[in-house]
C-alpha atoms as a printed R data frame, in Angstrom:
    type eleno elety resid chain resno       x       y      z
1   ATOM     1    CA   LEU     A     1 -22.764 -42.106 17.960
2   ATOM     2    CA   LYS     A     2 -19.582 -42.855 16.151
3   ATOM     3    CA   ARG     A     3 -17.904 -46.127 15.515
4   ATOM     4    CA   ALA     A     4 -14.330 -47.125 15.110
5   ATOM     5    CA   GLU     A     5 -13.004 -50.294 13.615
6   ATOM     6    CA   LYS     A     6 -11.510 -52.782 15.943
7   ATOM     7    CA   PRO     A     7 -11.870 -53.236 19.616
8   ATOM     8    CA   GLU     A     8 -11.492 -50.495 19.079
9   ATOM     9    CA   GLY     A     9 -24.886 -36.328 23.822
10  ATOM    10    CA   GLU     A    10 -26.445 -35.336 25.866
11  ATOM    11    CA   GLU     A    11 -29.788 -33.758 25.898
12  ATOM    12    CA   HIS     A    12 -32.655 -34.438 28.211
13  ATOM    13    CA   ALA     A    13 -33.493 -36.713 31.076
14  ATOM    14    CA   PRO     A    14 -35.017 -40.173 30.732
15  ATOM    15    CA   GLU     A    15 -38.479 -40.192 29.195
16  ATOM    16    CA   THR     A    16 -40.051 -40.710 32.606
17  ATOM    17    CA   ARG     A    17 -38.807 -37.292 33.776
18  ATOM    18    CA   THR     A    18 -39.627 -33.716 32.994
19  ATOM    19    CA   VAL     A    19 -36.602 -31.472 32.776
20  ATOM    20    CA   ASN     A    20 -35.723 -27.910 31.958
21  ATOM    21    CA   VAL     A    21 -34.314 -27.905 28.440
22  ATOM    22    CA   GLU     A    22 -32.824 -24.437 28.595
23  ATOM    23    CA   ALA     A    23 -29.024 -24.228 28.635
24  ATOM    24    CA   THR     A    24 -27.683 -22.187 31.494
25  ATOM    25    CA   ALA     A    25 -24.536 -20.137 31.858
26  ATOM    26    CA   ALA     A    26 -24.393 -20.750 35.590
27  ATOM    27    CA   PRO     A    27 -21.916 -23.331 36.956
28  ATOM    28    CA   LEU     A    28 -23.467 -26.750 36.623
29  ATOM    29    CA   PRO     A    29 -23.677 -29.091 39.604
30  ATOM    30    CA   VAL     A    30 -22.091 -32.503 39.330
31  ATOM    31    CA   PRO     A    31 -24.610 -35.152 38.242
32  ATOM    32    CA   PRO     A    32 -25.667 -37.575 40.993
33  ATOM    33    CA   GLY     A    33 -23.487 -40.663 41.198
34  ATOM    34    CA   LEU     A    34 -20.259 -39.154 39.925
35  ATOM    35    CA   PRO     A    35 -17.330 -39.671 42.298
36  ATOM    36    CA   GLN     A    36 -15.386 -36.779 43.787
37  ATOM    37    CA   ALA     A    37 -12.477 -37.512 41.442
38  ATOM    38    CA   LEU     A    38 -14.700 -36.761 38.443
39  ATOM    39    CA   LYS     A    39 -16.020 -33.437 39.720
40  ATOM    40    CA   PRO     A    40 -15.113 -30.141 38.048
41  ATOM    41    CA   ARG     A    41 -11.549 -29.009 38.539
42  ATOM    42    CA   ARG     A    42 -10.153 -25.666 37.348
43  ATOM    43    CA   ARG     A    43 -13.440 -24.520 35.844
44  ATOM    44    CA   PRO     A    44 -16.939 -25.916 36.016
45  ATOM    45    CA   ARG     A    45 -17.404 -28.813 33.653
46  ATOM    46    CA   LEU     A    46 -20.663 -28.534 31.720
47  ATOM    47    CA   TRP     A    47 -22.228 -31.933 32.295
48  ATOM    48    CA   VAL     A    48 -24.628 -32.957 29.607
49  ATOM    49    CA   GLY     A    49 -26.556 -36.049 28.580
50  ATOM    50    CA   LEU     A    50 -24.791 -38.724 26.591
51  ATOM    51    CA   ALA     A    51 -26.559 -39.775 23.471
52  ATOM    52    CA   GLY     A    52 -24.326 -41.211 20.841
53  ATOM    53    CA   ALA     A    53 -21.781 -43.912 20.156
54  ATOM    54    CA   ALA     A    54 -19.064 -44.674 17.640
55  ATOM    55    CA   CYS     A    55 -18.261 -48.236 16.659
56  ATOM    56    CA   VAL     A    56 -15.069 -49.920 15.466
57  ATOM    57    CA   VAL     A    57 -14.191 -52.988 13.366
58  ATOM    58    CA   ALA     A    58 -11.041 -55.091 13.091
59  ATOM    59    CA   VAL     A    59  -9.644 -55.422  9.585
60  ATOM    60    CA   VAL     A    60  -9.604 -59.199  9.438
61  ATOM    61    CA   ALA     A    61 -12.916 -59.756 11.147
62  ATOM    62    CA   LEU     A    62 -16.212 -60.271  9.380
63  ATOM    63    CA   LEU     A    63 -18.794 -57.555  9.762
64  ATOM    64    CA   LEU     A    64 -22.120 -59.149 10.619
65  ATOM    65    CA   SER     A    65 -25.138 -57.744  8.846
66  ATOM    66    CA   ARG     A    66 -28.640 -57.748 10.299
67  ATOM    67    CA   GLY     A    67 -29.790 -60.496  7.976
68  ATOM    68    CA   GLY     A    68 -27.289 -62.949  9.408
69  ATOM    69    CA   SER     A    69 -24.989 -62.805  6.387
70  ATOM    70    CA   THR     A    70 -21.433 -61.575  6.606
71  ATOM    71    CA   ALA     A    71 -19.535 -58.950  4.668
72  ATOM    72    CA   PRO     A    72 -15.773 -58.661  5.061
73  ATOM    73    CA   ALA     A    73 -14.388 -55.210  5.641
74  ATOM    74    CA   PRO     A    74 -11.578 -54.294  3.246
75  ATOM    75    CA   ALA     A    75  -8.006 -54.057  4.459
76  ATOM    76    CA   CYS     A    76  -7.244 -50.725  6.116
77  ATOM    77    CA   THR     A    77  -3.746 -49.790  4.995
78  ATOM    78    CA   LYS     A    78  -3.545 -46.068  4.263
79  ATOM    79    CA   VAL     A    79  -5.000 -42.706  5.220
80  ATOM    80    CA   GLY     A    80  -7.755 -41.642  2.859
81  ATOM    81    CA   GLN     A    81  -9.466 -45.008  2.476
82  ATOM    82    CA   HIS     A    82 -13.247 -44.970  2.889
83  ATOM    83    CA   TRP     A    83 -15.680 -47.849  3.233
84  ATOM    84    CA   THR     A    84 -19.456 -48.047  3.721
85  ATOM    85    CA   ASN     A    85 -20.700 -50.515  6.302
86  ATOM    86    CA   PRO     A    86 -23.568 -52.440  4.621
87  ATOM    87    CA   ALA     A    87 -25.204 -53.091  7.982
88  ATOM    88    CA   ASP     A    88 -26.171 -49.490  8.733
89  ATOM    89    CA   GLY     A    89 -25.031 -47.551  5.679
90  ATOM    90    CA   GLY     A    90 -22.473 -45.607  7.698
91  ATOM    91    CA   GLU     A    91 -19.357 -44.303  5.963
92  ATOM    92    CA   MET     A    92 -16.141 -45.307  7.689
93  ATOM    93    CA   VAL     A    93 -12.568 -44.054  7.444
94  ATOM    94    CA   CYS     A    94  -9.351 -46.031  7.766
95  ATOM    95    CA   VAL     A    95  -6.932 -45.536 10.661
96  ATOM    96    CA   PRO     A    96  -3.777 -47.476  9.658
97  ATOM    97    CA   ALA     A    97  -1.654 -49.383 12.137
98  ATOM    98    CA   GLY     A    98   1.115 -47.536 13.905
99  ATOM    99    CA   GLU     A    99   2.094 -45.375 16.857
100 ATOM   100    CA   PHE     A   100   0.540 -42.096 17.972
101 ATOM   101    CA   TRP     A   101   0.931 -39.739 20.913
102 ATOM   102    CA   MET     A   102  -1.768 -40.443 23.513
103 ATOM   103    CA   GLY     A   103  -2.465 -38.160 26.458
104 ATOM   104    CA   ALA     A   104  -1.359 -34.661 27.329
105 ATOM   105    CA   ALA     A   105   0.474 -32.863 24.536
106 ATOM   106    CA   ASP     A   106   3.760 -31.138 25.318
107 ATOM   107    CA   GLY     A   107   3.088 -27.678 26.720
108 ATOM   108    CA   ASP     A   108  -0.680 -28.206 27.069
109 ATOM   109    CA   GLY     A   109  -1.493 -26.152 30.143
110 ATOM   110    CA   GLU     A   110  -5.123 -27.272 30.076
111 ATOM   111    CA   ALA     A   111  -4.272 -30.946 30.589
112 ATOM   112    CA   ASP     A   112  -5.550 -32.648 33.739
113 ATOM   113    CA   SER     A   113  -3.685 -35.262 35.747
114 ATOM   114    CA   ASP     A   114  -5.762 -38.108 34.267
115 ATOM   115    CA   GLU     A   115  -4.302 -37.254 30.834
116 ATOM   116    CA   LYS     A   116  -0.764 -37.883 32.081
117 ATOM   117    CA   PRO     A   117   1.742 -39.171 31.407
118 ATOM   118    CA   GLY     A   118   1.474 -38.659 27.665
119 ATOM   119    CA   ARG     A   119   3.209 -41.471 25.776
120 ATOM   120    CA   LEU     A   120   3.553 -43.289 22.459
121 ATOM   121    CA   VAL     A   121   0.932 -46.005 21.921
122 ATOM   122    CA   TYR     A   122   0.770 -48.554 19.108
123 ATOM   123    CA   LEU     A   123  -2.597 -49.585 17.631
124 ATOM   124    CA   ASP     A   124  -3.473 -52.155 15.014
125 ATOM   125    CA   ALA     A   125  -5.384 -50.857 11.978
126 ATOM   126    CA   TYR     A   126  -9.118 -50.241 12.254
127 ATOM   127    CA   TRP     A   127 -12.097 -48.514 10.639
128 ATOM   128    CA   ILE     A   128 -14.098 -45.829 12.427
129 ATOM   129    CA   ASP     A   129 -17.272 -43.985 11.507
130 ATOM   130    CA   ARG     A   130 -16.685 -40.782  9.636
131 ATOM   131    CA   PHE     A   131 -19.731 -39.218 11.332
132 ATOM   132    CA   GLU     A   132 -21.608 -39.536 14.604
133 ATOM   133    CA   VAL     A   133 -24.549 -41.937 14.568
134 ATOM   134    CA   THR     A   134 -27.613 -40.081 13.322
135 ATOM   135    CA   ASN     A   135 -31.245 -40.153 14.382
136 ATOM   136    CA   ALA     A   136 -32.118 -41.943 11.122
137 ATOM   137    CA   GLN     A   137 -29.520 -44.670 11.663
138 ATOM   138    CA   TYR     A   138 -30.544 -45.219 15.257
139 ATOM   139    CA   GLN     A   139 -34.228 -45.392 14.299
140 ATOM   140    CA   ARG     A   140 -33.443 -48.275 11.943
141 ATOM   141    CA   CYS     A   141 -31.836 -50.133 14.820
142 ATOM   142    CA   VAL     A   142 -34.893 -49.526 17.012
143 ATOM   143    CA   SER     A   143 -37.249 -50.689 14.250
144 ATOM   144    CA   ALA     A   144 -35.200 -53.866 13.820
145 ATOM   145    CA   GLY     A   145 -35.381 -54.630 17.540
146 ATOM   146    CA   GLY     A   146 -31.666 -54.144 18.140
147 ATOM   147    CA   CYS     A   147 -31.962 -50.906 20.118
148 ATOM   148    CA   THR     A   148 -34.282 -49.212 22.560
149 ATOM   149    CA   SER     A   149 -35.524 -45.656 22.041
150 ATOM   150    CA   PRO     A   150 -33.509 -42.732 23.430
151 ATOM   151    CA   ARG     A   151 -34.497 -41.768 26.959
152 ATOM   152    CA   ASP     A   152 -35.681 -38.391 25.731
153 ATOM   153    CA   LEU     A   153 -36.849 -37.499 22.241
154 ATOM   154    CA   ARG     A   154 -36.073 -33.789 22.448
155 ATOM   155    CA   SER     A   155 -32.917 -31.752 22.062
156 ATOM   156    CA   SER     A   156 -31.995 -28.600 23.936
157 ATOM   157    CA   THR     A   157 -34.257 -26.284 21.923
158 ATOM   158    CA   ARG     A   158 -36.336 -28.712 19.840
159 ATOM   159    CA   GLU     A   159 -39.380 -30.388 21.358
160 ATOM   160    CA   ASN     A   160 -39.648 -32.750 18.379
161 ATOM   161    CA   TYR     A   161 -36.104 -33.863 17.537
162 ATOM   162    CA   TYR     A   162 -35.528 -37.612 17.366
163 ATOM   163    CA   SER     A   163 -38.497 -38.519 15.149
164 ATOM   164    CA   ASN     A   164 -38.612 -35.305 13.104
165 ATOM   165    CA   PRO     A   165 -37.413 -35.906  9.501
166 ATOM   166    CA   THR     A   166 -35.887 -32.419  9.561
167 ATOM   167    CA   TYR     A   167 -33.275 -33.741 11.999
168 ATOM   168    CA   ALA     A   168 -32.741 -37.184 10.461
169 ATOM   169    CA   GLN     A   169 -29.061 -36.434  9.800
170 ATOM   170    CA   TYR     A   170 -28.416 -34.906 13.218
171 ATOM   171    CA   PRO     A   171 -26.704 -36.950 15.952
172 ATOM   172    CA   VAL     A   172 -28.901 -39.121 18.122
173 ATOM   173    CA   VAL     A   173 -28.815 -38.013 21.748
174 ATOM   174    CA   TYR     A   174 -29.919 -39.232 25.176
175 ATOM   175    CA   VAL     A   175 -28.576 -42.743 24.791
176 ATOM   176    CA   ASP     A   176 -26.593 -44.293 27.621
177 ATOM   177    CA   TRP     A   177 -23.481 -46.463 27.299
178 ATOM   178    CA   ASN     A   178 -25.469 -49.695 27.080
179 ATOM   179    CA   GLN     A   179 -27.660 -48.316 24.296
180 ATOM   180    CA   ALA     A   180 -24.614 -47.069 22.406
181 ATOM   181    CA   SER     A   181 -22.981 -50.481 22.754
182 ATOM   182    CA   ALA     A   182 -26.164 -52.208 21.579
183 ATOM   183    CA   TYR     A   183 -26.253 -50.058 18.451
184 ATOM   184    CA   CYS     A   184 -22.687 -50.999 17.595
185 ATOM   185    CA   ALA     A   185 -23.465 -54.686 18.078
186 ATOM   186    CA   TRP     A   186 -26.511 -54.406 15.819
187 ATOM   187    CA   ALA     A   187 -24.323 -52.798 13.149
188 ATOM   188    CA   GLY     A   188 -21.759 -55.588 13.477
189 ATOM   189    CA   GLU     A   189 -19.276 -53.291 15.164
190 ATOM   190    CA   GLY     A   190 -18.262 -52.170 18.632
191 ATOM   191    CA   LEU     A   191 -17.481 -49.051 20.610
192 ATOM   192    CA   PRO     A   192 -13.924 -47.813 20.087
193 ATOM   193    CA   SER     A   193 -11.423 -47.980 22.892
194 ATOM   194    CA   GLU     A   194 -10.222 -44.684 24.337
195 ATOM   195    CA   ALA     A   195  -6.991 -45.149 22.428
196 ATOM   196    CA   GLN     A   196  -8.785 -45.808 19.148
197 ATOM   197    CA   TRP     A   197 -11.026 -42.778 19.612
198 ATOM   198    CA   GLU     A   198  -8.093 -40.498 20.452
199 ATOM   199    CA   LYS     A   199  -5.909 -41.630 17.561
200 ATOM   200    CA   ALA     A   200  -8.800 -41.173 15.121
201 ATOM   201    CA   ALA     A   201  -9.295 -37.669 16.539
202 ATOM   202    CA   ARG     A   202  -5.715 -36.331 16.577
203 ATOM   203    CA   GLY     A   203  -3.552 -38.431 14.276
204 ATOM   204    CA   THR     A   204   0.098 -39.143 14.958
205 ATOM   205    CA   ASP     A   205   1.671 -35.699 15.437
206 ATOM   206    CA   GLY     A   206   0.494 -34.969 18.984
207 ATOM   207    CA   ARG     A   207  -1.834 -32.123 17.996
208 ATOM   208    CA   VAL     A   208  -4.215 -30.703 20.568
209 ATOM   209    CA   TYR     A   209  -7.397 -30.674 18.438
210 ATOM   210    CA   PRO     A   210  -8.501 -32.741 15.413
211 ATOM   211    CA   TRP     A   211  -7.594 -29.908 13.023
212 ATOM   212    CA   GLY     A   212  -4.276 -28.992 14.702
213 ATOM   213    CA   ASP     A   213  -3.164 -26.708 17.522
214 ATOM   214    CA   GLN     A   214  -5.282 -23.724 16.469
215 ATOM   215    CA   ALA     A   215  -7.862 -22.709 19.069
216 ATOM   216    CA   PRO     A   216 -11.457 -23.737 18.254
217 ATOM   217    CA   ALA     A   217 -13.391 -21.337 16.037
218 ATOM   218    CA   ALA     A   218 -16.933 -21.177 14.679
219 ATOM   219    CA   SER     A   219 -15.731 -22.591 11.347
220 ATOM   220    CA   LEU     A   220 -14.195 -25.677 12.989
221 ATOM   221    CA   ALA     A   221 -16.699 -26.968 15.555
222 ATOM   222    CA   ASN     A   222 -20.045 -26.480 17.267
223 ATOM   223    CA   PHE     A   223 -19.098 -25.462 20.829
224 ATOM   224    CA   ASN     A   224 -19.485 -22.915 23.621
225 ATOM   225    CA   ARG     A   225 -23.218 -22.404 22.951
226 ATOM   226    CA   ASN     A   226 -22.381 -20.764 19.614
227 ATOM   227    CA   LEU     A   227 -25.559 -22.167 18.052
228 ATOM   228    CA   GLY     A   228 -27.424 -23.338 21.142
229 ATOM   229    CA   ASP     A   229 -28.064 -26.933 20.045
230 ATOM   230    CA   THR     A   230 -26.769 -29.807 17.920
231 ATOM   231    CA   THR     A   231 -25.943 -29.433 14.232
232 ATOM   232    CA   ALA     A   232 -26.217 -31.920 11.371
233 ATOM   233    CA   VAL     A   233 -23.302 -34.355 11.236
234 ATOM   234    CA   GLY     A   234 -20.530 -33.273  8.904
235 ATOM   235    CA   SER     A   235 -21.305 -29.566  9.199
236 ATOM   236    CA   TYR     A   236 -17.663 -28.684  9.939
237 ATOM   237    CA   PRO     A   237 -15.421 -30.296  7.297
238 ATOM   238    CA   GLU     A   238 -12.616 -27.841  8.133
239 ATOM   239    CA   GLY     A   239 -12.509 -29.385 11.604
240 ATOM   240    CA   ALA     A   240 -12.032 -32.969 10.398
241 ATOM   241    CA   SER     A   241  -9.265 -35.132 11.853
242 ATOM   242    CA   PRO     A   242  -6.198 -36.265  9.845
243 ATOM   243    CA   TYR     A   243  -8.110 -39.450  8.953
244 ATOM   244    CA   GLY     A   244 -11.254 -37.631  7.842
245 ATOM   245    CA   ALA     A   245 -13.380 -38.329 10.938
246 ATOM   246    CA   GLU     A   246 -15.677 -35.363 11.546
247 ATOM   247    CA   ASP     A   247 -17.274 -33.835 14.655
248 ATOM   248    CA   MET     A   248 -14.639 -35.375 16.914
249 ATOM   249    CA   ALA     A   249 -14.683 -32.071 18.814
250 ATOM   250    CA   GLY     A   250 -17.944 -30.444 19.873
251 ATOM   251    CA   ASN     A   251 -21.544 -31.083 18.806
252 ATOM   252    CA   VAL     A   252 -22.125 -34.019 21.167
253 ATOM   253    CA   TRP     A   253 -20.053 -36.076 23.606
254 ATOM   254    CA   GLU     A   254 -19.248 -39.622 22.514
255 ATOM   255    CA   TRP     A   255 -19.152 -42.849 24.517
256 ATOM   256    CA   VAL     A   256 -16.130 -45.154 24.192
257 ATOM   257    CA   ALA     A   257 -15.677 -48.733 25.401
258 ATOM   258    CA   ASP     A   258 -13.283 -48.247 28.315
259 ATOM   259    CA   TRP     A   259 -13.901 -48.127 32.019
260 ATOM   260    CA   TYR     A   260 -12.645 -44.886 33.548
261 ATOM   261    CA   SER     A   261  -9.650 -44.738 35.898
262 ATOM   262    CA   LYS     A   262  -7.876 -41.457 36.563
263 ATOM   263    CA   ASP     A   263  -4.587 -43.335 37.050
264 ATOM   264    CA   TYR     A   264  -4.842 -45.745 34.110
265 ATOM   265    CA   TYR     A   265  -2.269 -43.973 31.950
266 ATOM   266    CA   GLN     A   266   0.385 -44.711 34.567
267 ATOM   267    CA   ILE     A   267   0.040 -48.463 34.008
268 ATOM   268    CA   ALA     A   268  -1.462 -48.747 30.508
269 ATOM   269    CA   PRO     A   269   0.325 -51.097 28.074
270 ATOM   270    CA   PRO     A   270   2.031 -49.498 25.054
271 ATOM   271    CA   ARG     A   271   0.186 -51.678 22.514
272 ATOM   272    CA   ASN     A   272  -3.577 -51.787 21.926
273 ATOM   273    CA   PRO     A   273  -4.667 -50.638 25.424
274 ATOM   274    CA   THR     A   274  -8.311 -51.343 26.207
275 ATOM   275    CA   GLY     A   275  -8.642 -49.692 29.610
276 ATOM   276    CA   PRO     A   276  -9.083 -51.159 33.100
277 ATOM   277    CA   GLU     A   277 -10.594 -54.630 33.390
278 ATOM   278    CA   SER     A   278 -13.454 -53.316 35.517
279 ATOM   279    CA   GLY     A   279 -14.799 -50.167 37.059
280 ATOM   280    CA   GLU     A   280 -17.865 -48.166 37.907
281 ATOM   281    CA   TYR     A   281 -17.735 -45.419 35.284
282 ATOM   282    CA   ARG     A   282 -17.363 -45.439 31.488
283 ATOM   283    CA   VAL     A   283 -15.452 -42.857 29.458
284 ATOM   284    CA   PHE     A   284 -16.937 -40.308 27.082
285 ATOM   285    CA   ARG     A   285 -14.962 -37.977 24.846
286 ATOM   286    CA   GLY     A   286 -14.993 -34.943 22.545
287 ATOM   287    CA   GLY     A   287 -16.997 -32.189 24.235
288 ATOM   288    CA   SER     A   288 -20.280 -30.786 22.982
289 ATOM   289    CA   TRP     A   289 -22.031 -27.705 21.596
290 ATOM   290    CA   LEU     A   290 -22.378 -26.442 25.161
291 ATOM   291    CA   ASN     A   291 -18.762 -26.740 26.258
292 ATOM   292    CA   GLU     A   292 -15.809 -24.395 26.370
293 ATOM   293    CA   ALA     A   293 -12.804 -24.917 24.101
294 ATOM   294    CA   TRP     A   294 -10.635 -26.740 26.651
295 ATOM   295    CA   LEU     A   295 -13.095 -29.636 26.784
296 ATOM   296    CA   LEU     A   296 -12.752 -30.119 23.014
297 ATOM   297    CA   ARG     A   297  -9.092 -31.132 23.320
298 ATOM   298    CA   SER     A   298  -8.569 -34.612 21.899
299 ATOM   299    CA   SER     A   299  -6.853 -35.842 25.078
300 ATOM   300    CA   ASP     A   300  -9.547 -34.686 27.524
301 ATOM   301    CA   ARG     A   301 -11.208 -37.517 29.462
302 ATOM   302    CA   VAL     A   302 -14.512 -37.669 31.350
303 ATOM   303    CA   GLY     A   303 -16.108 -40.590 33.192
304 ATOM   304    CA   GLY     A   304 -19.783 -41.194 33.910
305 ATOM   305    CA   ASN     A   305 -22.248 -43.871 34.970
306 ATOM   306    CA   PRO     A   306 -23.002 -46.261 32.080
307 ATOM   307    CA   ASP     A   307 -26.695 -45.365 32.374
308 ATOM   308    CA   PHE     A   308 -25.932 -41.639 32.413
309 ATOM   309    CA   THR     A   309 -27.693 -39.727 29.618
310 ATOM   310    CA   ARG     A   310 -27.718 -36.161 30.878
311 ATOM   311    CA   GLY     A   311 -26.437 -33.820 33.549
312 ATOM   312    CA   SER     A   312 -28.510 -32.473 36.402
313 ATOM   313    CA   THR     A   313 -29.179 -29.436 34.241
314 ATOM   314    CA   SER     A   314 -29.767 -29.377 30.533
315 ATOM   315    CA   GLY     A   315 -26.926 -29.603 28.082
316 ATOM   316    CA   SER     A   316 -25.875 -31.102 24.802
317 ATOM   317    CA   ALA     A   317 -26.376 -34.670 23.779
318 ATOM   318    CA   VAL     A   318 -23.585 -37.171 23.436
319 ATOM   319    CA   PRO     A   319 -23.653 -39.717 20.643
320 ATOM   320    CA   SER     A   320 -21.098 -42.463 20.314
321 ATOM   321    CA   ARG     A   321 -18.909 -43.078 17.307
322 ATOM   322    CA   PRO     A   322 -19.077 -46.756 16.398
323 ATOM   323    CA   GLY     A   323 -16.552 -48.473 14.255
324 ATOM   324    CA   SER     A   324 -16.444 -51.670 12.297
325 ATOM   325    CA   TRP     A   325 -14.277 -54.212 14.080
326 ATOM   326    CA   LEU     A   326 -12.091 -54.929 11.133
327 ATOM   327    CA   LEU     A   327  -8.613 -54.644 12.542
328 ATOM   328    CA   ALA     A   328  -5.577 -56.223 11.058
329 ATOM   329    CA   SER     A   329  -5.318 -58.757 13.838
330 ATOM   330    CA   ASP     A   330  -6.742 -60.093 17.069
331 ATOM   331    CA   PHE     A   331 -10.402 -60.057 16.055
């Protein structure tokens, strides 16, 4: 789960099911309920459970703490600023106001039609979580009554994952969009928009991945079954984005606020886009430990049912990246 300031996983099946937790190299079938438009295209997409969320905060808004008091987020004006959200203890990084390239990068042969046309988009300033939401953070929300438990407490290879102190700083997985959104609300934040997530991931120079145009490597991200499961948040500092947000590629998928529409980029406004007004599917971003390199591209888009927490076969969990809604305006 990651959060981004301003309006703005995947693991096992719901706890009522028993599922095979072994990752498979065979092509994965499309999860039930996904429309034809979201089915695999050039290569099989590796569908996995969604389990995290990132929240965002507007710079002029007040961040609500659990005790009912308020704490103002500082102004976000330059790259390199950090701030700790007192509500959940999460470290956040500043994404200053300005334009960035959203969508397919020039010459990106892996780009799908829903990533086009690429264009310049302006966003107000916001804060976004530096790391994905961890098991420990999510447990505090559950204990406080703001969240419900993940639909499965395991990970791909660990029978005891969510409640095991060994994995306290690993990303929470098997949470659906509504659970991710609830966490952000509890922390006084909100899920980032697609635009906020993408800018935080790739910066303003149109790069393909958070670290640049270099192909993913084992030193940059957890992907392509290299390790077979999730890793602790912040394990790949060399793969951080220009703003210092980590794990924006690989490890676990991340929910964002927007409804999914494959044609939205053709009509999206050039300032602070927030996605279609309605829809059936929500967007998740970033790829996971299970996925091939092309799904780690910062412009790649995937849509799924809001209550979707896993694919029809096992895979990696998807946490969201919340952000404190502390933008410079509008909040």
